[in-house]
PDB file of C-alpha atoms in Angstrom:
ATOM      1  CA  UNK A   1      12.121 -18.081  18.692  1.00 49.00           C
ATOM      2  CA  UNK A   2      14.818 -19.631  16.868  1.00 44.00           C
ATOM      3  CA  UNK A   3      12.159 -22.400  15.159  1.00 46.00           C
ATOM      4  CA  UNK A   4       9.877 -18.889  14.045  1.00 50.00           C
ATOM      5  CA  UNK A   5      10.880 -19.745  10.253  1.00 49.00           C
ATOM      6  CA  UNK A   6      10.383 -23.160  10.066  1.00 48.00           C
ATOM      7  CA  UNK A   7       7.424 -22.906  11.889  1.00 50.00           C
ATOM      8  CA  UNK A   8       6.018 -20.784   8.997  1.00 49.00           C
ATOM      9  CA  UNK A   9       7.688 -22.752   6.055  1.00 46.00           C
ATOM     10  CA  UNK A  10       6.064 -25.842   7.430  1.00 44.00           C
ATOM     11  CA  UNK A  11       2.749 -23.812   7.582  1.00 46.00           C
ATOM     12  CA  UNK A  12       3.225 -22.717   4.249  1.00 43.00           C
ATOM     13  CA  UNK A  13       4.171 -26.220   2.739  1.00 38.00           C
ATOM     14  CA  UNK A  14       0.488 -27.056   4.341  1.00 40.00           C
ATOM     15  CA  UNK A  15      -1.397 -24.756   2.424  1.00 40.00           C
ATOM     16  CA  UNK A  16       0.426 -24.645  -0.827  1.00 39.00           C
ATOM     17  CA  UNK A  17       0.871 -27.405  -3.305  1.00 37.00           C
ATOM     18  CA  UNK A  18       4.224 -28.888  -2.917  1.00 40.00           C
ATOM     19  CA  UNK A  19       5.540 -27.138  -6.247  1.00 40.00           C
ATOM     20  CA  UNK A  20       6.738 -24.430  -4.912  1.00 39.00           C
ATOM     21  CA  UNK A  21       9.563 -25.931  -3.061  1.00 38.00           C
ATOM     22  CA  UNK A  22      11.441 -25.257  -6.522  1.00 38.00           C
ATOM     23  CA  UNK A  23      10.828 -21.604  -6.037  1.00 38.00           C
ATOM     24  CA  UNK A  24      12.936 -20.410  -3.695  1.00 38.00           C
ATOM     25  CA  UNK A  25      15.697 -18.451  -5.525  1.00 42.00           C
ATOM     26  CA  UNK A  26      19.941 -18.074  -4.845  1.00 38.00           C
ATOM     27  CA  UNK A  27      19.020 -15.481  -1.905  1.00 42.00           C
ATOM     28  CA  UNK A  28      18.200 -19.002   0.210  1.00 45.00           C
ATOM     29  CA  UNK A  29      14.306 -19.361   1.594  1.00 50.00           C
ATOM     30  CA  UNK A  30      12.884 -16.326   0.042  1.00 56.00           C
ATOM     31  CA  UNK A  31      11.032 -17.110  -3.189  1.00 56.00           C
ATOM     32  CA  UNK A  32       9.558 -14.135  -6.095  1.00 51.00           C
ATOM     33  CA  UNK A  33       5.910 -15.416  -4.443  1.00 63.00           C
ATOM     34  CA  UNK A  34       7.251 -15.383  -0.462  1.00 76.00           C
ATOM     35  CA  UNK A  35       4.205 -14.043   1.491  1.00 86.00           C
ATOM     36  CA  UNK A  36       5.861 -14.319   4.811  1.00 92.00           C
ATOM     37  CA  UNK A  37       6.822 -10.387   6.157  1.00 96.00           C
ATOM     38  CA  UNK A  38       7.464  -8.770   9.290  1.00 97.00           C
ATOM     39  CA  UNK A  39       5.751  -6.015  10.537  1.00 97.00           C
ATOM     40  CA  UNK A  40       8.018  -3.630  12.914  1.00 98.00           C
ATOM     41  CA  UNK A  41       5.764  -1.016  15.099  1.00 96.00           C
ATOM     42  CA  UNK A  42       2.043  -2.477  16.572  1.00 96.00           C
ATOM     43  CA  UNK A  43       0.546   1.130  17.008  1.00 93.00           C
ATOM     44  CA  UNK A  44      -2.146   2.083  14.822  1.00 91.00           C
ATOM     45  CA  UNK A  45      -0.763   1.962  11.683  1.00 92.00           C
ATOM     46  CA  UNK A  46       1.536  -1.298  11.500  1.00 94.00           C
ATOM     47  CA  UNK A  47      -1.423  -3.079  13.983  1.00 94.00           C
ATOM     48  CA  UNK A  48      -3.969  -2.405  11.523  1.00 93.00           C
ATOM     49  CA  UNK A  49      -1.671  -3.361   8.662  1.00 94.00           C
ATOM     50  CA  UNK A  50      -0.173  -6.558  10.207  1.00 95.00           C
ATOM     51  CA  UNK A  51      -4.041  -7.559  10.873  1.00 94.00           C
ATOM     52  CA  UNK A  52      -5.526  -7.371   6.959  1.00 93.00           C
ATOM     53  CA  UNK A  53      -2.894  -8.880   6.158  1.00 95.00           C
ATOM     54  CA  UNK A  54      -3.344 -11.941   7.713  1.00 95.00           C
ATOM     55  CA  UNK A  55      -6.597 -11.177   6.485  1.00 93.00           C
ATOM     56  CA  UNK A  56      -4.823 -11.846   2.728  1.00 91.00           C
ATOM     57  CA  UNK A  57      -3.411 -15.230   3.695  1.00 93.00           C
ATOM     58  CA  UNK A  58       0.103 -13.783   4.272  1.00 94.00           C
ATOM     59  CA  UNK A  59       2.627 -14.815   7.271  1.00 95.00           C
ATOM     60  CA  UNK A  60       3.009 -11.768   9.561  1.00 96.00           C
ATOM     61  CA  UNK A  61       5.931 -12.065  12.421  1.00 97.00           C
ATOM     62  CA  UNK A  62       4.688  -8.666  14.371  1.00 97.00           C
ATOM     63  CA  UNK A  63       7.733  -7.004  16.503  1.00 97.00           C
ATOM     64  CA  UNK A  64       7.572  -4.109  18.975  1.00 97.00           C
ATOM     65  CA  UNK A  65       8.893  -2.727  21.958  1.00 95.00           C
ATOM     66  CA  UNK A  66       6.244  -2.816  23.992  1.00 95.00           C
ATOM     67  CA  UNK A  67       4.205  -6.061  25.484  1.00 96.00           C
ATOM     68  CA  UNK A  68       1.223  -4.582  25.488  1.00 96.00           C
ATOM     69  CA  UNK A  69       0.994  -4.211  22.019  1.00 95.00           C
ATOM     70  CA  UNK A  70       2.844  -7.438  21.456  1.00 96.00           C
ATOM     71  CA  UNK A  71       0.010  -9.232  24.083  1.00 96.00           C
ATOM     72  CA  UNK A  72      -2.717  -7.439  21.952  1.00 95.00           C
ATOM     73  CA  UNK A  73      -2.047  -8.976  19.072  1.00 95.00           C
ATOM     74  CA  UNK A  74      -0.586 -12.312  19.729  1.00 94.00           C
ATOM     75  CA  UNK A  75      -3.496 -14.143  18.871  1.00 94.00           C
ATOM     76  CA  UNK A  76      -4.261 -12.438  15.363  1.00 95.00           C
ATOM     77  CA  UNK A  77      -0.737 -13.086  14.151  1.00 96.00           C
ATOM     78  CA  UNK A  78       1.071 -15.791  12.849  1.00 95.00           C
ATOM     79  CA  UNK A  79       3.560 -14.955  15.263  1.00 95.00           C
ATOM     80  CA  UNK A  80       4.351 -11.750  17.784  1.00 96.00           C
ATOM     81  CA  UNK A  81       7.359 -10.494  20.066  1.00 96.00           C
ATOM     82  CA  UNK A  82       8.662  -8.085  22.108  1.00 97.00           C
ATOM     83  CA  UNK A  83      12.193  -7.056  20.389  1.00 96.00           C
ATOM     84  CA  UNK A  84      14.452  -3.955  20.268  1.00 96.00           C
ATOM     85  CA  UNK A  85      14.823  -4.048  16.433  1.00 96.00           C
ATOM     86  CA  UNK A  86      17.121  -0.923  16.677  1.00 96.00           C
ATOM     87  CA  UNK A  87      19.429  -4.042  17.695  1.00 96.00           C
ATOM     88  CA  UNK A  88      20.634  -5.800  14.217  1.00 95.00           C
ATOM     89  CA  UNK A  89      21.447  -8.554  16.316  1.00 96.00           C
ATOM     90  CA  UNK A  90      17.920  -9.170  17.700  1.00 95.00           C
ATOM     91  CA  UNK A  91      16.635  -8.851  13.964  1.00 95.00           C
ATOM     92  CA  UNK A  92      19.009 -11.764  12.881  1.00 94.00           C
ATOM     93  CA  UNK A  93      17.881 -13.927  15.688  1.00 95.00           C
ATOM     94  CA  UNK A  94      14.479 -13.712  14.906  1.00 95.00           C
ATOM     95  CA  UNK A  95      15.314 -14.489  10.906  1.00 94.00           C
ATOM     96  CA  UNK A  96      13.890 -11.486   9.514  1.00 95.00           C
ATOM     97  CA  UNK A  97      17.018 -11.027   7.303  1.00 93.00           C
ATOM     98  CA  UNK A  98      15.165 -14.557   5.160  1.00 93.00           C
ATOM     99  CA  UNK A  99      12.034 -12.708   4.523  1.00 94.00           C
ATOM    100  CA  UNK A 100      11.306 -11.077   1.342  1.00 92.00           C
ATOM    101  CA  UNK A 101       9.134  -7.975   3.240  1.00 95.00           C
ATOM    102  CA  UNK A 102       9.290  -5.755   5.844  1.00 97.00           C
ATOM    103  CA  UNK A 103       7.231  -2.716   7.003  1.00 97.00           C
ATOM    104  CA  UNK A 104       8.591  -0.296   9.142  1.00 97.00           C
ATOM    105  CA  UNK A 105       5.936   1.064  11.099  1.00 95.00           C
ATOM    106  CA  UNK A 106       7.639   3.133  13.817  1.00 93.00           C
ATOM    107  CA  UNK A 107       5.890   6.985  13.671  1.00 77.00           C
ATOM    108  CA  UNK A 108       6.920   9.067  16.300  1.00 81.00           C
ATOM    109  CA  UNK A 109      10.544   7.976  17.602  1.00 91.00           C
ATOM    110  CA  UNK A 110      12.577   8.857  14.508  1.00 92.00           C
ATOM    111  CA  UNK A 111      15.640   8.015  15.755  1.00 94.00           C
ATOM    112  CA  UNK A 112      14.556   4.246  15.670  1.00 96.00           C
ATOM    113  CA  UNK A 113      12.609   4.870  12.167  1.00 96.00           C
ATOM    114  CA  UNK A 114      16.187   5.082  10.917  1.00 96.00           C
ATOM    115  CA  UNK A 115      18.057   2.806  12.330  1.00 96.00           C
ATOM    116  CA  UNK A 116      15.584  -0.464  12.438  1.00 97.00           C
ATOM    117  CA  UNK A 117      15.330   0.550   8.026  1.00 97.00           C
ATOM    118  CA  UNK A 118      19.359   1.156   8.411  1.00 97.00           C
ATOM    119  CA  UNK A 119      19.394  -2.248   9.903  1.00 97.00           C
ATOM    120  CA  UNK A 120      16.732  -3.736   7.581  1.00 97.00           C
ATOM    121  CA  UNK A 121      18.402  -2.603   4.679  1.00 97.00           C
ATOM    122  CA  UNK A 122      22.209  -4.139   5.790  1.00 96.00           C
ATOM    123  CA  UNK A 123      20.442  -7.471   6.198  1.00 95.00           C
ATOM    124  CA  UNK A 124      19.811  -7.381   2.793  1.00 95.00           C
ATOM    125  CA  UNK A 125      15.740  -7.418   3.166  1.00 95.00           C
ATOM    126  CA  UNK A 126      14.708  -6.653  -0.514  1.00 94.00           C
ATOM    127  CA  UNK A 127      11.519  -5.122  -0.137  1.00 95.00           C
ATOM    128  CA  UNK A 128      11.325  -2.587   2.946  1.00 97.00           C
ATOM    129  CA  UNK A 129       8.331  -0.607   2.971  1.00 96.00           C
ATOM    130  CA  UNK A 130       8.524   2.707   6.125  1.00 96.00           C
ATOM    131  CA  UNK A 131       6.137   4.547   7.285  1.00 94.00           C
ATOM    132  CA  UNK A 132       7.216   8.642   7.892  1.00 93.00           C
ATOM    133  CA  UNK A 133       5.152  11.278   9.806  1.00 89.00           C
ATOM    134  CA  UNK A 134       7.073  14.275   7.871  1.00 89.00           C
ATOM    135  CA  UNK A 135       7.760  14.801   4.474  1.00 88.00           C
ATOM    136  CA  UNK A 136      11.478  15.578   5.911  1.00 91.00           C
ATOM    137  CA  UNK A 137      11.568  12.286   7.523  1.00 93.00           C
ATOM    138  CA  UNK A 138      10.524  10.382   4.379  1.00 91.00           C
ATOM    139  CA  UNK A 139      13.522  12.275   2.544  1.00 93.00           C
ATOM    140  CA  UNK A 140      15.624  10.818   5.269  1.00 94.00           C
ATOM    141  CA  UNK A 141      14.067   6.949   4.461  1.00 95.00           C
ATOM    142  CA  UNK A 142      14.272   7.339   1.094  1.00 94.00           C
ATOM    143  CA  UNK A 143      18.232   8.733   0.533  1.00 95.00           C
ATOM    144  CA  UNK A 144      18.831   6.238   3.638  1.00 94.00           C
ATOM    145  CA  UNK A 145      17.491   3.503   0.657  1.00 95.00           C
ATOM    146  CA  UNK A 146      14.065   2.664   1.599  1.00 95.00           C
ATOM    147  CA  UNK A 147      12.286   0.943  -1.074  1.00 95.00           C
ATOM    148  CA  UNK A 148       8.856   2.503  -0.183  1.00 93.00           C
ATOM    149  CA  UNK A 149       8.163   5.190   2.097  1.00 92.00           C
ATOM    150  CA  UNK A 150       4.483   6.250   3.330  1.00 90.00           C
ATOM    151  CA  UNK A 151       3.189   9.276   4.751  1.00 85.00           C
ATOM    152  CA  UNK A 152      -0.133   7.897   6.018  1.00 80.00           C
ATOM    153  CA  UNK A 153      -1.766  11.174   7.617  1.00 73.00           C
ATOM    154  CA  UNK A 154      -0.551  13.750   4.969  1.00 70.00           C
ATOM    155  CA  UNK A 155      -1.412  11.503   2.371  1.00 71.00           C
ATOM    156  CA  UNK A 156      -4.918  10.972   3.845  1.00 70.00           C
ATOM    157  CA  UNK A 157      -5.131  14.469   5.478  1.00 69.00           C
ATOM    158  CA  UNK A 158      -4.644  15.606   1.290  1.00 69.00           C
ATOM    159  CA  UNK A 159      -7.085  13.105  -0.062  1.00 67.00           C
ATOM    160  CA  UNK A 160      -9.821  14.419   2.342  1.00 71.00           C
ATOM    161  CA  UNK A 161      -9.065  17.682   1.627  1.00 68.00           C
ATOM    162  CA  UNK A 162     -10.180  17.108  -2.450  1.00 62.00           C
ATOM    163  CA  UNK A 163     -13.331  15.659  -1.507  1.00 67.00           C
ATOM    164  CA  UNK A 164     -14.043  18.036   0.664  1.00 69.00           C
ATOM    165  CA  UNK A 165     -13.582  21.329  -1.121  1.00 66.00           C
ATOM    166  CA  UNK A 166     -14.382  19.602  -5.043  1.00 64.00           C
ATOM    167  CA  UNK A 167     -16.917  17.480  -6.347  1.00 74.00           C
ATOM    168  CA  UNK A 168     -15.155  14.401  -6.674  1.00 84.00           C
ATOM    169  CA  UNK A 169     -16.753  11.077  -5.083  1.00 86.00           C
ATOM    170  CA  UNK A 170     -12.953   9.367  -4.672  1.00 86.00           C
ATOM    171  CA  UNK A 171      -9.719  10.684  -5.174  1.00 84.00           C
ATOM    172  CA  UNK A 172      -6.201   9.041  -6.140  1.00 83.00           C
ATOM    173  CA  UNK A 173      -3.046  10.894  -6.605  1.00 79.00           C
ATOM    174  CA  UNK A 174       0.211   9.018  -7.880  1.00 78.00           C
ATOM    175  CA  UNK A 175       3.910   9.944  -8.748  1.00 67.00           C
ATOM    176  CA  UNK A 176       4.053  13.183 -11.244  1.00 70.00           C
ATOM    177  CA  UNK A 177       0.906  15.035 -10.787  1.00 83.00           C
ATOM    178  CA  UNK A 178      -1.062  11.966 -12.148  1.00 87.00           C
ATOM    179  CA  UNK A 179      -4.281  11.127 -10.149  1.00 88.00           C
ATOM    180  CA  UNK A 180      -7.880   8.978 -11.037  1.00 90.00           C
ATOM    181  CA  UNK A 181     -10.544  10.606  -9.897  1.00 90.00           C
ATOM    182  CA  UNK A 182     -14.399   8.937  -9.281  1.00 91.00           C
ATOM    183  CA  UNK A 183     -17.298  11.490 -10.060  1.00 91.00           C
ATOM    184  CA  UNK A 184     -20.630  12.243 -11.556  1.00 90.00           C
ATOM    185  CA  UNK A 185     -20.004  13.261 -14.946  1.00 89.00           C
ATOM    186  CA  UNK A 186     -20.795  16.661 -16.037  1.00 88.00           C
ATOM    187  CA  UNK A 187     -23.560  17.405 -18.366  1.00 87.00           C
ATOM    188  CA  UNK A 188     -21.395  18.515 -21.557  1.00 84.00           C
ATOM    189  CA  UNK A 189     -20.104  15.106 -21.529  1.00 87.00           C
ATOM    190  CA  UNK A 190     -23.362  13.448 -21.903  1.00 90.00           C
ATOM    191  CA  UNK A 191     -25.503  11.794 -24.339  1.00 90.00           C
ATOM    192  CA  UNK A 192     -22.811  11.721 -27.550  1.00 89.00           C
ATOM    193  CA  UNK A 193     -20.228   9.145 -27.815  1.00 90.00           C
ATOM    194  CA  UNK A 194     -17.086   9.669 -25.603  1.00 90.00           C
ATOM    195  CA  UNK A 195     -14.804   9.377 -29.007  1.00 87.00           C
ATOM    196  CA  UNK A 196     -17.502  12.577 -30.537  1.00 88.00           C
ATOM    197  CA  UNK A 197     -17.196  14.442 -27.292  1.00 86.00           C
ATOM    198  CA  UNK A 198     -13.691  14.950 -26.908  1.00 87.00           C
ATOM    199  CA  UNK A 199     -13.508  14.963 -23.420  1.00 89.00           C
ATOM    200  CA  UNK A 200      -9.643  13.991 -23.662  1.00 88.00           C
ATOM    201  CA  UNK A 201      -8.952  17.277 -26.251  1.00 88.00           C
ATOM    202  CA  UNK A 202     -11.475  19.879 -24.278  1.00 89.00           C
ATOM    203  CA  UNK A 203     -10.189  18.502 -20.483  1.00 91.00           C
ATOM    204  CA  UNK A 204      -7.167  16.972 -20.820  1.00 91.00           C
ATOM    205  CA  UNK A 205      -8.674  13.957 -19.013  1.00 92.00           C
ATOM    206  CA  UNK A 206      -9.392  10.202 -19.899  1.00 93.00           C
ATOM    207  CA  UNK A 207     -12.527   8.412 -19.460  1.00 93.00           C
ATOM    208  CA  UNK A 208     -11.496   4.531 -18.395  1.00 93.00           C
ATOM    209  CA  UNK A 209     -14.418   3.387 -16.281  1.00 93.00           C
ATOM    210  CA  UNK A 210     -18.578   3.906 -16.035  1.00 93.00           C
ATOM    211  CA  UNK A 211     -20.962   3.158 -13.218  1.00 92.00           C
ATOM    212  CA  UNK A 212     -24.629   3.686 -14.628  1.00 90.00           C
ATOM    213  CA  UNK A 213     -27.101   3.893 -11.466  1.00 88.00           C
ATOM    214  CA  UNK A 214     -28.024   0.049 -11.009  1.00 87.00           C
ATOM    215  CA  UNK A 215     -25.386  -1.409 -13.224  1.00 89.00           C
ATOM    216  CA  UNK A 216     -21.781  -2.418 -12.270  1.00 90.00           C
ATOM    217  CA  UNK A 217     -18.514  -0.341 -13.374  1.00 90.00           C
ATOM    218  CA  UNK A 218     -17.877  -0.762 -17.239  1.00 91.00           C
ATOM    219  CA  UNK A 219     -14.372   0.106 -19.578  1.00 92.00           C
ATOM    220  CA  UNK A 220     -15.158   2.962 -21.401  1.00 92.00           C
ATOM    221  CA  UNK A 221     -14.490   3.337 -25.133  1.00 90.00           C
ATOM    222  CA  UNK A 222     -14.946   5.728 -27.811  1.00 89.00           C
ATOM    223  CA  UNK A 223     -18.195   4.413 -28.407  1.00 91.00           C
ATOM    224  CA  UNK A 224     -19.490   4.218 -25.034  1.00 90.00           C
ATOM    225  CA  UNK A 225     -22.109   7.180 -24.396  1.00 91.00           C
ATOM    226  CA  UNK A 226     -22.155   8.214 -21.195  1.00 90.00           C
ATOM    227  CA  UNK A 227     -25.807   9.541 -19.319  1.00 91.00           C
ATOM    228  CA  UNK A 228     -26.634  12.247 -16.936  1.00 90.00           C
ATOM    229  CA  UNK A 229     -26.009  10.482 -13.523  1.00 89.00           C
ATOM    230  CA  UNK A 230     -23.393   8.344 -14.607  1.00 92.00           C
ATOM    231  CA  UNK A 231     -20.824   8.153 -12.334  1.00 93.00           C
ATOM    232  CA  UNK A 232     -16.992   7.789 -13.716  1.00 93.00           C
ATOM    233  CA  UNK A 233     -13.306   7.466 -13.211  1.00 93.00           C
ATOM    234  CA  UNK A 234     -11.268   9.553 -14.955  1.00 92.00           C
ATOM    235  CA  UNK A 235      -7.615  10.197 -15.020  1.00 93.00           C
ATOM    236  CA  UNK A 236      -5.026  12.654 -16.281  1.00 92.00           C
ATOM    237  CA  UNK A 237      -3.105  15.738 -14.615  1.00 91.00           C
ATOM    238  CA  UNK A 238      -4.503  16.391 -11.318  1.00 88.00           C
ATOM    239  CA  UNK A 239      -5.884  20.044 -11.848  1.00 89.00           C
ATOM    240  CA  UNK A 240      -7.239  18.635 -15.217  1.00 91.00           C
ATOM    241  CA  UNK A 241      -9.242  16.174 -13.421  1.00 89.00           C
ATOM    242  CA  UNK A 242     -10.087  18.569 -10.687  1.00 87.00           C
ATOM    243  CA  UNK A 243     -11.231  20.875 -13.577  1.00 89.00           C
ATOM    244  CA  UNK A 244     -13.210  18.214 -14.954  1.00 89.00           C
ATOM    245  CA  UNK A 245     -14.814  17.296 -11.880  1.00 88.00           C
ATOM    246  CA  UNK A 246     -15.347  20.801 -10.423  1.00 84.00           C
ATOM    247  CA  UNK A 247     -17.732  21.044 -13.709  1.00 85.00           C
ATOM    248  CA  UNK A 248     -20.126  18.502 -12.812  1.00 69.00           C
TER     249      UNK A 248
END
């Protein structure tokens, strides 16, 4: 287990031009383009995770508890182990404190949530990503000093719930009440110039994309006329954008 990092920096060094030796920065073996991360929790969510990206050409070292889950996906990985990562010292020995990433995907035992980030964090990993099945557990992660938390169910459990009870074809929502929103546009939009029908002054919303039936997605501009059918993606305030979508 000890050789796990030089195993992958030798993989690495395969597939990359040799260049990139120079980029590894004062923290030691991580580098600003370092795709090697580990993935902590092989249920659902960090399996599914640790899989696409492999998918994406990155390193994954998956770690759980349990050698089922560990056995499972042993083959798909660049490299998998059963570890108690609640233990700082177990962490260390594998080398996850020289990676640039780690995801935290441990749901349902809070306890451990905390204290593998806790231990993630000491270890100086700069980009820790958690997963949280509360909205009071993600406060915890995030004063604790989590660089991203993720609420995977509530966050998909509310983007269901606007496609369900709206009009919209795909819904986004970011930081602030900000969200893009995919949907046909409505009929008073249609057939002037986007700059003549002031969709920004009437709705509050802005036009950035177009899908015309057979063609592919398009900027939009103030000169672009959008059609009856078109489909687009708008963005602005979320109930402005539900507004403007609830009018289609």
């Amino acid at each position: 287990m000890s050789n796990y990092l030089h195993s992958l920096n030798r993989r690495r060094l395969r597939k990359r031009s040799g260049d990139q030796a120079g980029q590894a920065d004062q923290r030691g073996s991580r580098s600003p383009h370092d795709q090697r991360i580990a993935v902590i929790g092989l249920g659902r969510f960090g399996g599914s995770l640790a899989t696409e990206l492999m998918r994406r050409d990155w390193d994954v070292l998956g770690l759980d508890e349990s050698a089922r889950l560990v056995q499972r996906y042993a083959d798909a990985l660049t490299h998998a182990a059963v570890a108690d990562c609640t233990d700082p010292e177990a962490l260390r020995q594998l080398g996850v404190h020289e990676l640039s990433s780690a995801v935290v995907g441990i749901g349902t035992d809070m306890e451990a949530s905390i204290l593998v980030t806790s231990n993630l964090l000491e270890a100086g990993v700069p980009n820790i990503w958690a997963k949280a099945v509360s909205r009071q557990h993600g406060k915890i992660l995030e004063r604790l000093g989590a660089h991203h938390v993720v609420l995977p169910e509530h966050e998909m459990g509310e983007r269901v719930a606007h496609l369900v009870t709206g009009r919209m074809l795909d819904f986004i929502e970011f930081d602030d009440d900000y969200a893009l929103v995919k949907t046909v546009v409505p009929e008073s939009a249609t057939g002037v110039p986007l700059g003549e029908s002031r969709v920004r002054t009437r709705h509050g919303v802005t036009v950035v994309g177009i899908k015309r039936p057979g063609h592919a997605f398009t900027y939009a501009t103030a000169e672009t006329v959008v059609e009856k059918g078109d489909v687009v993606v708008v963005t602005g305030r979320t109930r402005a954008v539900e507004a403007f979508a609830n009018l289609a």
